[in-house]
Tab-separated table of C-alpha atoms and ligand atoms in Angstrom:
chain	number	residue	atom	x	y	z
A	19	MET	CA	74.099	21.513	-168.912
A	20	ASN	CA	76.731	24.189	-169.052
A	21	THR	CA	79.653	23.127	-171.230
A	22	THR	CA	82.266	25.263	-169.469
A	23	PRO	CA	83.912	22.269	-167.760
A	24	LEU	CA	85.799	21.787	-170.980
A	25	ALA	CA	87.545	25.067	-170.314
A	26	VAL	CA	88.590	24.074	-166.819
A	27	SER	CA	92.110	22.817	-166.432
A	28	ARG	CA	92.395	20.187	-163.794
A	29	ASN	CA	95.521	20.968	-161.914
A	30	TYR	CA	95.717	21.188	-158.210
A	31	PHE	CA	99.186	22.199	-157.197
A	32	ARG	CA	99.218	25.651	-155.822
A	33	HIS	CA	101.607	28.447	-155.193
A	34	ARG	CA	100.951	31.584	-153.327
A	35	ALA	CA	101.188	35.038	-154.805
A	36	ALA	CA	99.804	38.211	-153.338
A	37	ASN	CA	97.710	36.203	-150.893
A	38	GLN	CA	96.027	34.417	-153.754
A	39	TRP	CA	96.387	30.816	-154.654
A	40	HIS	CA	96.803	29.575	-158.177
A	41	LYS	CA	96.736	26.142	-159.625
A	42	THR	CA	99.849	24.962	-161.350
A	43	PRO	CA	99.786	22.271	-164.002
A	44	ALA	CA	99.312	18.629	-163.082
A	45	GLU	CA	97.792	15.963	-165.254
A	46	PRO	CA	94.619	14.266	-163.990
A	47	GLY	CA	95.428	11.362	-161.768
A	48	GLU	CA	99.107	12.316	-161.627
A	49	PRO	CA	100.631	11.427	-158.268
A	50	GLY	CA	100.502	14.460	-156.021
A	51	ALA	CA	97.697	16.167	-157.902
A	52	ILE	CA	94.933	17.044	-155.479
A	53	ARG	CA	91.863	14.913	-156.116
A	54	PRO	CA	88.545	16.676	-156.413
A	55	PHE	CA	86.123	15.505	-153.751
A	56	LEU	CA	82.418	15.535	-154.510
A	57	ALA	CA	80.411	14.674	-151.432
A	58	GLY	CA	76.672	14.245	-151.048
A	59	ASN	CA	75.057	15.057	-147.722
A	60	TRP	CA	71.655	13.397	-147.727
A	61	LYS	CA	70.701	15.054	-144.415
A	62	MET	CA	67.555	13.558	-142.824
A	63	ASN	CA	66.343	11.801	-145.980
A	64	LEU	CA	66.021	8.236	-147.253
A	65	VAL	CA	65.450	4.966	-145.449
A	66	PRO	CA	68.418	2.550	-145.766
A	67	ARG	CA	67.011	0.654	-148.736
A	68	SER	CA	66.331	3.853	-150.684
A	69	GLY	CA	69.835	5.076	-149.898
A	70	VAL	CA	71.372	1.943	-151.391
A	71	ALA	CA	69.122	2.259	-154.445
A	72	LEU	CA	70.155	5.880	-154.927
A	73	ALA	CA	73.841	5.000	-154.573
A	74	ALA	CA	73.421	2.251	-157.189
A	75	ARG	CA	71.890	4.699	-159.660
A	76	ILE	CA	74.655	7.246	-159.039
A	77	PHE	CA	77.408	4.648	-159.540
A	78	ASP	CA	75.741	3.385	-162.673
A	79	ILE	CA	76.007	6.806	-164.301
A	80	CYS	CA	79.542	7.264	-162.931
A	81	LYS	CA	80.983	3.952	-164.144
A	82	GLY	CA	84.743	4.115	-164.439
A	83	VAL	CA	85.132	7.522	-162.794
A	84	LYS	CA	88.393	7.127	-160.919
A	85	ASP	CA	89.969	10.554	-160.821
A	86	VAL	CA	87.598	12.071	-158.295
A	87	ASP	CA	86.709	11.081	-154.759
A	88	ILE	CA	83.037	10.430	-154.170
A	89	GLY	CA	81.484	10.750	-150.724
A	90	LEU	CA	78.024	9.709	-149.574
A	91	ALA	CA	76.613	10.774	-146.215
A	92	PRO	CA	73.344	9.003	-145.417
A	93	PRO	CA	71.665	9.519	-142.047
A	94	TYR	CA	72.975	7.258	-139.250
A	95	THR	CA	70.366	4.609	-139.962
A	96	GLY	CA	71.572	4.221	-143.549
A	97	LEU	CA	75.266	3.804	-142.807
A	98	SER	CA	75.412	0.040	-142.258
A	99	ALA	CA	73.419	-0.845	-145.346
A	100	LEU	CA	75.530	1.456	-147.484
A	101	ALA	CA	78.756	0.176	-145.889
A	102	ASP	CA	77.774	-3.354	-146.922
A	103	TYR	CA	76.980	-2.194	-150.427
A	104	ILE	CA	80.076	-0.157	-151.243
A	105	LYS	CA	82.716	-2.805	-150.677
A	106	PRO	CA	85.676	-1.988	-152.984
A	107	ASP	CA	85.716	-5.397	-154.716
A	108	PHE	CA	82.046	-5.123	-155.567
A	109	LEU	CA	82.379	-1.522	-156.765
A	110	ARG	CA	85.328	-2.515	-158.940
A	111	SER	CA	83.610	-5.414	-160.624
A	112	GLU	CA	80.169	-3.851	-160.908
A	113	TYR	CA	80.951	-0.211	-161.661
A	114	ASP	CA	84.642	-0.080	-162.455
A	115	LEU	CA	85.122	2.226	-159.499
A	116	GLY	CA	88.215	2.014	-157.342
A	117	ARG	CA	88.700	2.869	-153.721
A	118	ASN	CA	87.458	6.354	-154.424
A	119	VAL	CA	84.031	5.953	-152.821
A	120	PHE	CA	83.870	7.084	-149.200
A	121	LEU	CA	81.197	6.457	-146.624
A	122	MET	CA	80.556	9.523	-144.521
A	123	ALA	CA	78.601	10.257	-141.370
A	124	GLN	CA	76.806	13.572	-141.006
A	125	ASP	CA	77.897	14.101	-137.423
A	126	THR	CA	79.242	12.288	-134.375
A	127	PHE	CA	79.541	12.780	-130.622
A	128	PHE	CA	82.835	13.489	-128.854
A	129	GLU	CA	82.703	10.841	-126.124
A	130	SER	CA	83.438	7.227	-126.933
A	131	LYS	CA	80.712	5.660	-124.785
A	132	GLY	CA	78.495	6.267	-121.794
A	133	ALA	CA	75.195	7.743	-120.738
A	134	TYR	CA	74.624	9.925	-123.807
A	135	THR	CA	71.232	8.746	-124.957
A	136	GLY	CA	70.767	9.169	-128.672
A	137	GLU	CA	74.381	9.973	-129.510
A	138	ILE	CA	76.762	7.994	-131.734
A	139	SER	CA	80.513	7.887	-131.106
A	140	PRO	CA	83.376	7.974	-133.610
A	141	GLU	CA	84.324	4.444	-132.467
A	142	MET	CA	80.898	3.198	-133.480
A	143	LEU	CA	81.176	4.855	-136.869
A	144	ALA	CA	84.651	3.485	-137.516
A	145	ALA	CA	83.499	0.005	-136.490
A	146	ILE	CA	80.901	-0.137	-139.257
A	147	GLY	CA	83.251	1.105	-141.947
A	148	VAL	CA	82.645	4.855	-141.977
A	149	ASP	CA	85.614	6.682	-143.546
A	150	ARG	CA	84.805	10.328	-143.074
A	151	VAL	CA	82.651	12.477	-140.861
A	152	ILE	CA	81.119	15.899	-141.407
A	153	ILE	CA	81.594	18.133	-138.377
A	154	GLY	CA	80.163	21.551	-137.634
A	155	HIS	CA	77.582	21.636	-140.405
A	156	SER	CA	75.526	24.817	-140.146
A	157	ASP	CA	72.391	22.734	-139.591
A	158	ARG	CA	73.979	21.690	-136.326
A	159	ARG	CA	75.748	24.936	-135.476
A	160	ALA	CA	72.774	27.178	-136.060
A	161	ASN	CA	69.682	25.869	-137.738
A	162	LEU	CA	68.877	23.230	-135.146
A	163	GLY	CA	69.545	25.738	-132.380
A	164	LYS	CA	66.182	27.308	-132.943
A	165	PHE	CA	64.489	24.049	-131.981
A	166	PHE	CA	66.602	23.352	-128.946
A	167	GLY	CA	67.465	26.831	-127.741
A	168	PHE	CA	65.600	28.858	-125.207
A	169	SER	CA	66.891	32.245	-126.308
A	170	SER	CA	64.092	33.121	-128.750
A	171	SER	CA	61.371	32.474	-126.231
A	172	VAL	CA	63.193	34.573	-123.632
A	173	ALA	CA	63.853	37.320	-126.172
A	174	ARG	CA	60.165	37.564	-126.960
A	175	ARG	CA	59.495	38.395	-123.312
A	176	LEU	CA	61.923	41.276	-123.246
A	177	THR	CA	59.454	43.949	-124.318
A	178	PRO	CA	58.278	46.862	-122.150
A	179	ASP	CA	54.657	45.699	-122.508
A	180	PHE	CA	55.409	42.166	-121.400
A	181	LEU	CA	57.478	43.360	-118.443
A	182	THR	CA	54.865	45.912	-117.341
A	183	HIS	CA	52.281	43.180	-117.451
A	184	GLU	CA	54.563	40.946	-115.367
A	185	LEU	CA	55.063	43.768	-112.849
A	186	ASP	CA	51.283	44.121	-112.448
A	187	ALA	CA	51.035	40.400	-111.784
A	188	LEU	CA	53.928	40.484	-109.322
A	189	ARG	CA	52.409	43.418	-107.406
A	190	LYS	CA	49.394	41.238	-106.625
A	191	ARG	CA	51.588	38.460	-105.297
A	192	GLU	CA	52.967	38.080	-101.799
A	193	GLY	CA	56.592	37.481	-100.956
A	194	VAL	CA	58.147	38.603	-104.231
A	195	ASP	CA	61.862	39.220	-103.860
A	196	PRO	CA	62.205	43.037	-103.949
A	197	GLN	CA	65.415	42.722	-105.957
A	198	VAL	CA	63.603	40.815	-108.707
A	199	PHE	CA	60.887	43.418	-108.681
A	200	ALA	CA	63.402	46.274	-108.880
A	201	ALA	CA	65.282	44.613	-111.721
A	202	ILE	CA	62.161	44.140	-113.818
A	203	GLU	CA	61.031	47.672	-113.048
A	204	PHE	CA	64.421	48.983	-114.138
A	205	MET	CA	64.286	47.033	-117.395
A	206	ALA	CA	60.758	48.181	-118.165
A	207	ALA	CA	61.538	51.885	-117.533
A	208	GLU	CA	61.237	54.071	-120.596
A	209	GLN	CA	64.821	55.332	-120.464
A	210	ASN	CA	66.041	51.725	-120.702
A	211	HIS	CA	64.044	50.677	-123.736
A	212	GLU	CA	67.092	50.746	-125.974
A	213	ILE	CA	69.047	48.500	-123.645
A	214	LEU	CA	66.109	46.148	-123.580
A	215	ALA	CA	65.869	46.080	-127.364
A	216	GLY	CA	69.610	45.404	-127.624
A	217	LEU	CA	69.402	42.572	-125.147
A	218	ALA	CA	66.435	41.037	-126.954
A	219	LYS	CA	68.292	41.238	-130.264
A	220	PHE	CA	71.347	39.609	-128.724
A	221	LEU	CA	69.289	36.759	-127.352
A	222	GLU	CA	67.316	36.377	-130.535
A	223	GLU	CA	70.190	36.413	-133.002
A	224	ASP	CA	73.480	35.664	-131.360
A	225	LEU	CA	72.399	33.215	-128.754
A	226	LYS	CA	70.219	31.416	-131.259
A	227	GLU	CA	73.388	30.435	-133.043
A	228	ARG	CA	75.063	29.426	-129.826
A	229	ALA	CA	72.062	27.390	-128.826
A	230	GLY	CA	73.217	25.096	-131.610
A	231	GLU	CA	76.615	23.455	-131.657
A	232	SER	CA	79.403	25.723	-130.437
A	233	ASP	CA	82.929	26.008	-131.819
A	234	ALA	CA	84.167	24.303	-128.670
A	235	VAL	CA	81.890	21.299	-129.224
A	236	THR	CA	82.982	21.160	-132.850
A	237	GLN	CA	86.596	21.091	-131.717
A	238	ARG	CA	85.984	18.154	-129.387
A	239	LYS	CA	84.260	16.260	-132.178
A	240	VAL	CA	87.186	16.922	-134.514
A	241	HIS	CA	89.663	15.467	-132.014
A	242	ALA	CA	87.513	12.471	-131.132
A	243	SER	CA	87.030	11.610	-134.805
A	244	LEU	CA	90.660	11.998	-135.807
A	245	ALA	CA	91.647	9.782	-132.890
A	246	GLN	CA	89.564	7.016	-134.465
A	247	GLY	CA	91.169	7.474	-137.856
A	248	LEU	CA	88.136	9.147	-139.384
A	249	GLN	CA	88.807	11.873	-141.886
A	250	VAL	CA	87.083	15.060	-140.880
A	251	ILE	CA	85.208	17.475	-143.088
A	252	LEU	CA	85.129	20.604	-140.954
A	253	CYS	CA	82.365	22.947	-142.051
A	254	CYS	CA	82.452	26.674	-141.654
A	255	GLY	CA	80.395	29.499	-143.065
A	256	GLU	CA	78.897	32.838	-142.246
A	257	ASN	CA	75.216	33.587	-141.912
A	258	ARG	CA	73.456	36.399	-143.736
A	259	GLU	CA	73.810	38.832	-140.834
A	260	ALA	CA	77.560	38.341	-140.519
A	261	ARG	CA	78.003	38.979	-144.241
A	262	ALA	CA	75.872	42.111	-144.093
A	263	LEU	CA	77.956	43.391	-141.168
A	264	HIS	CA	81.217	42.597	-143.032
A	265	GLU	CA	82.085	40.088	-140.347
A	266	THR	CA	82.483	37.093	-142.643
A	267	PHE	CA	86.229	36.738	-142.229
A	268	LYS	CA	86.137	37.349	-138.502
A	269	LEU	CA	83.563	34.598	-138.068
A	270	LEU	CA	85.360	32.138	-140.350
A	271	ASP	CA	88.626	32.852	-138.585
A	272	ARG	CA	86.998	31.953	-135.267
A	273	GLN	CA	85.280	28.823	-136.550
A	274	ILE	CA	88.384	27.441	-138.268
A	275	ARG	CA	90.948	28.469	-135.651
A	276	ILE	CA	88.930	26.855	-132.857
A	277	GLY	CA	87.973	23.867	-135.011
A	278	LEU	CA	91.633	23.138	-135.781
A	279	GLU	CA	93.063	24.007	-132.363
A	280	GLY	CA	95.230	21.207	-131.051
A	281	VAL	CA	95.242	19.314	-134.349
A	282	SER	CA	98.844	18.431	-135.108
A	283	PRO	CA	100.468	19.357	-138.429
A	284	LYS	CA	100.597	15.655	-139.265
A	285	THR	CA	96.939	14.999	-138.526
A	286	VAL	CA	95.651	18.091	-140.252
A	287	ASN	CA	96.345	16.240	-143.485
A	288	GLU	CA	93.406	14.021	-142.544
A	289	MET	CA	91.136	17.023	-142.705
A	290	ILE	CA	89.095	18.684	-145.366
A	291	ILE	CA	87.496	22.088	-144.903
A	292	ALA	CA	84.096	22.884	-146.367
A	293	TYR	CA	83.083	26.490	-146.821
A	294	GLU	CA	79.309	26.659	-146.718
A	295	PRO	CA	77.813	30.135	-146.471
A	296	VAL	CA	74.610	29.609	-144.531
A	297	TRP	CA	72.709	32.068	-146.723
A	298	ALA	CA	73.517	30.013	-149.821
A	299	ILE	CA	72.258	26.680	-148.475
A	300	GLY	CA	68.939	24.971	-149.135
A	301	SER	CA	65.986	25.402	-151.413
A	302	GLY	CA	65.058	28.985	-152.156
A	303	ALA	CA	68.661	30.162	-151.676
A	304	LYS	CA	71.197	30.887	-154.395
A	305	ALA	CA	74.759	29.624	-154.571
A	306	ALA	CA	77.446	32.142	-153.651
A	307	GLY	CA	79.049	33.965	-156.574
A	308	VAL	CA	82.386	32.939	-158.051
A	309	GLU	CA	84.092	36.055	-156.651
A	310	GLN	CA	82.687	35.457	-153.188
A	311	ILE	CA	83.781	31.824	-153.149
A	312	SER	CA	87.202	32.624	-154.534
A	313	GLU	CA	87.848	35.330	-151.952
A	314	VAL	CA	86.830	33.144	-149.028
A	315	HIS	CA	88.767	30.090	-150.213
A	316	ASP	CA	91.897	32.242	-150.499
A	317	PHE	CA	91.228	33.548	-147.006
A	318	ILE	CA	90.888	30.022	-145.608
A	319	ARG	CA	94.015	28.806	-147.367
A	320	ASN	CA	95.980	31.756	-146.019
A	321	LEU	CA	94.691	31.028	-142.542
A	322	VAL	CA	95.776	27.384	-142.865
A	323	MET	CA	99.153	28.674	-144.013
A	324	ASP	CA	99.442	30.873	-140.921
A	325	LEU	CA	98.570	27.920	-138.722
A	326	TYR	CA	100.418	25.069	-140.454
A	327	GLY	CA	102.723	26.510	-143.082
A	328	GLU	CA	102.669	26.773	-146.826
A	329	GLU	CA	103.058	23.102	-147.634
A	330	THR	CA	99.917	22.096	-145.750
A	331	ALA	CA	98.027	25.054	-147.184
A	332	SER	CA	98.969	24.029	-150.681
A	333	VAL	CA	97.500	20.546	-150.366
A	334	ILE	CA	94.570	20.809	-147.968
A	335	ARG	CA	91.278	20.327	-149.752
A	336	ILE	CA	88.717	23.091	-149.406
A	337	LEU	CA	85.218	22.322	-150.642
A	338	TYR	CA	82.397	24.693	-151.400
A	339	GLY	CA	78.811	23.938	-150.377
A	340	GLY	CA	75.532	25.744	-150.916
A	341	ASN	CA	73.229	25.083	-153.843
A	342	VAL	CA	75.771	23.271	-155.955
A	343	ASN	CA	74.020	21.783	-158.985
A	344	PRO	CA	74.878	20.378	-162.422
A	345	GLU	CA	74.583	23.856	-163.944
A	346	ASN	CA	77.044	25.630	-161.677
A	347	ILE	CA	79.522	22.863	-160.738
A	348	ALA	CA	81.847	23.633	-163.633
A	349	ASP	CA	82.095	27.316	-162.763
A	350	ILE	CA	82.589	26.511	-159.112
A	351	MET	CA	85.249	23.890	-159.754
A	352	SER	CA	87.097	26.261	-162.049
A	353	ILE	CA	87.786	28.585	-159.100
A	354	ALA	CA	91.455	28.230	-158.185
A	355	GLY	CA	90.958	27.451	-154.495
A	356	VAL	CA	88.060	25.018	-154.826
A	357	ASP	CA	88.829	21.303	-154.566
A	358	GLY	CA	85.353	19.889	-154.525
A	359	ALA	CA	81.819	20.356	-153.313
A	360	LEU	CA	79.592	19.358	-150.441
A	361	VAL	CA	76.204	18.895	-152.007
A	362	GLY	CA	72.852	18.771	-150.225
A	363	GLY	CA	69.634	18.802	-152.249
A	364	ALA	CA	71.168	17.858	-155.600
A	365	SER	CA	72.835	14.768	-154.081
A	366	LEU	CA	69.385	13.233	-153.571
A	367	LYS	CA	68.824	13.108	-157.326
A	368	ALA	CA	70.916	10.403	-158.959
A	369	HIS	CA	71.252	12.142	-162.289
A	370	ASP	CA	72.117	15.533	-160.834
A	371	PHE	CA	74.675	14.219	-158.391
A	372	ALA	CA	76.225	11.985	-161.031
A	373	GLN	CA	76.569	15.017	-163.307
A	374	ILE	CA	78.274	16.873	-160.497
A	375	ILE	CA	80.675	13.980	-159.943
A	376	ARG	CA	81.305	13.550	-163.640
A	377	PHE	CA	82.455	17.134	-164.028
A	378	GLY	CA	85.916	15.604	-163.484
A	379	CYS	CA	85.404	13.212	-166.383
A	380	LEU	CA	84.535	16.030	-168.714
A	381	ILE	CA	87.821	17.596	-167.835
A	382	ARG	CA	89.671	14.323	-168.305
A	383	ASP	CA	87.983	13.841	-171.673
A	384	ARG	CA	89.216	17.247	-172.666
A	385	HIS	CA	92.766	16.303	-171.733
A	386	SER	CA	92.606	13.117	-173.729
A	387	ASP	CA	91.372	15.118	-176.725
A	388	LEU	CA	94.404	17.367	-176.636
B	406	LIG	P1	72.362	22.421	-150.502
B	406	LIG	O1	73.020	22.029	-149.089
B	406	LIG	O2	73.275	21.872	-151.577
B	406	LIG	O3	71.014	21.767	-150.482
B	406	LIG	O4	72.299	23.908	-150.552
B	406	LIG	C1	74.392	22.076	-148.900
B	406	LIG	C2	74.733	21.614	-147.514
B	406	LIG	O5	74.017	21.945	-146.557
B	406	LIG	O6	75.731	20.880	-147.330
């Protein structure tokens, strides 16, 4: 494992200079110092019993770690079993952990009850002891869209060949609406091929994202969760295309502005933002670079400052997510604007996730050596 954590100073007060945020000194655990938050998102993995077993192994390696917040997000089916297991008294006596372990849900619905087959409401989560909820994860915003959306299948039909073939079929039919016929003929005409290609691209790429969870849906989920006293981890992040087109900040601005709209200055303190570039998530991808993360976290903090003022911006926690692992956690946590990590794949391996959590201990050990 990289030994750089020893060079990381753990101080989480910030001041703003030239649109950049710097940490100012605060001892670990000092009142007011921002607590690092290391959260594991298990996604659609582990039956309840395996989730509890994994949590036990993680806690065992993290005995006595009190200066960081630990979050575990099993799938819905694992929440109750884990809620029963992570009772503070038990964690204290068994693992010397305090109230720094948080049960998280991976998503929620925005209505409290009703005919919404398959959905789970914030009330239901709160009732079984869930503390925090992830909202707007890119799996929901975009990745799942390709399963539920219709846009790709429509886009595939928007080729001159397909349309010409359709026209032939329509010609043989009786009673076809002439307007429909004219429209298809227009689209299939050679001089309109570029328009057709543009439309297909729009459907294929842009609407695919919107076929997933929209910013507006995310916003409703944020409000519904906060109303139940759940802390919200609002995810944002650009996909590969947006980065290539230099539209990262525009997209993040939209996602965060809409996600936070209507959240009062008081309640925004119950929120955590997670920056997760979609291109950096999952196996086969590579974590974003330190410069990239630093730049975006500064951007987000400045946006929060525009919306809520400097005080809120200086304390709101902003996590990074996307291929965080024991090797890169120290470098990532040493970035001034990073207050923790949302971890996918590595959180399914007890040793790896424990190493990620214990990055804070390494820093504390360094302080006690001084
Ligand atoms: P990853 O996932 O750590 O497996 O890249 C991160 C996430 O999706 O939250």
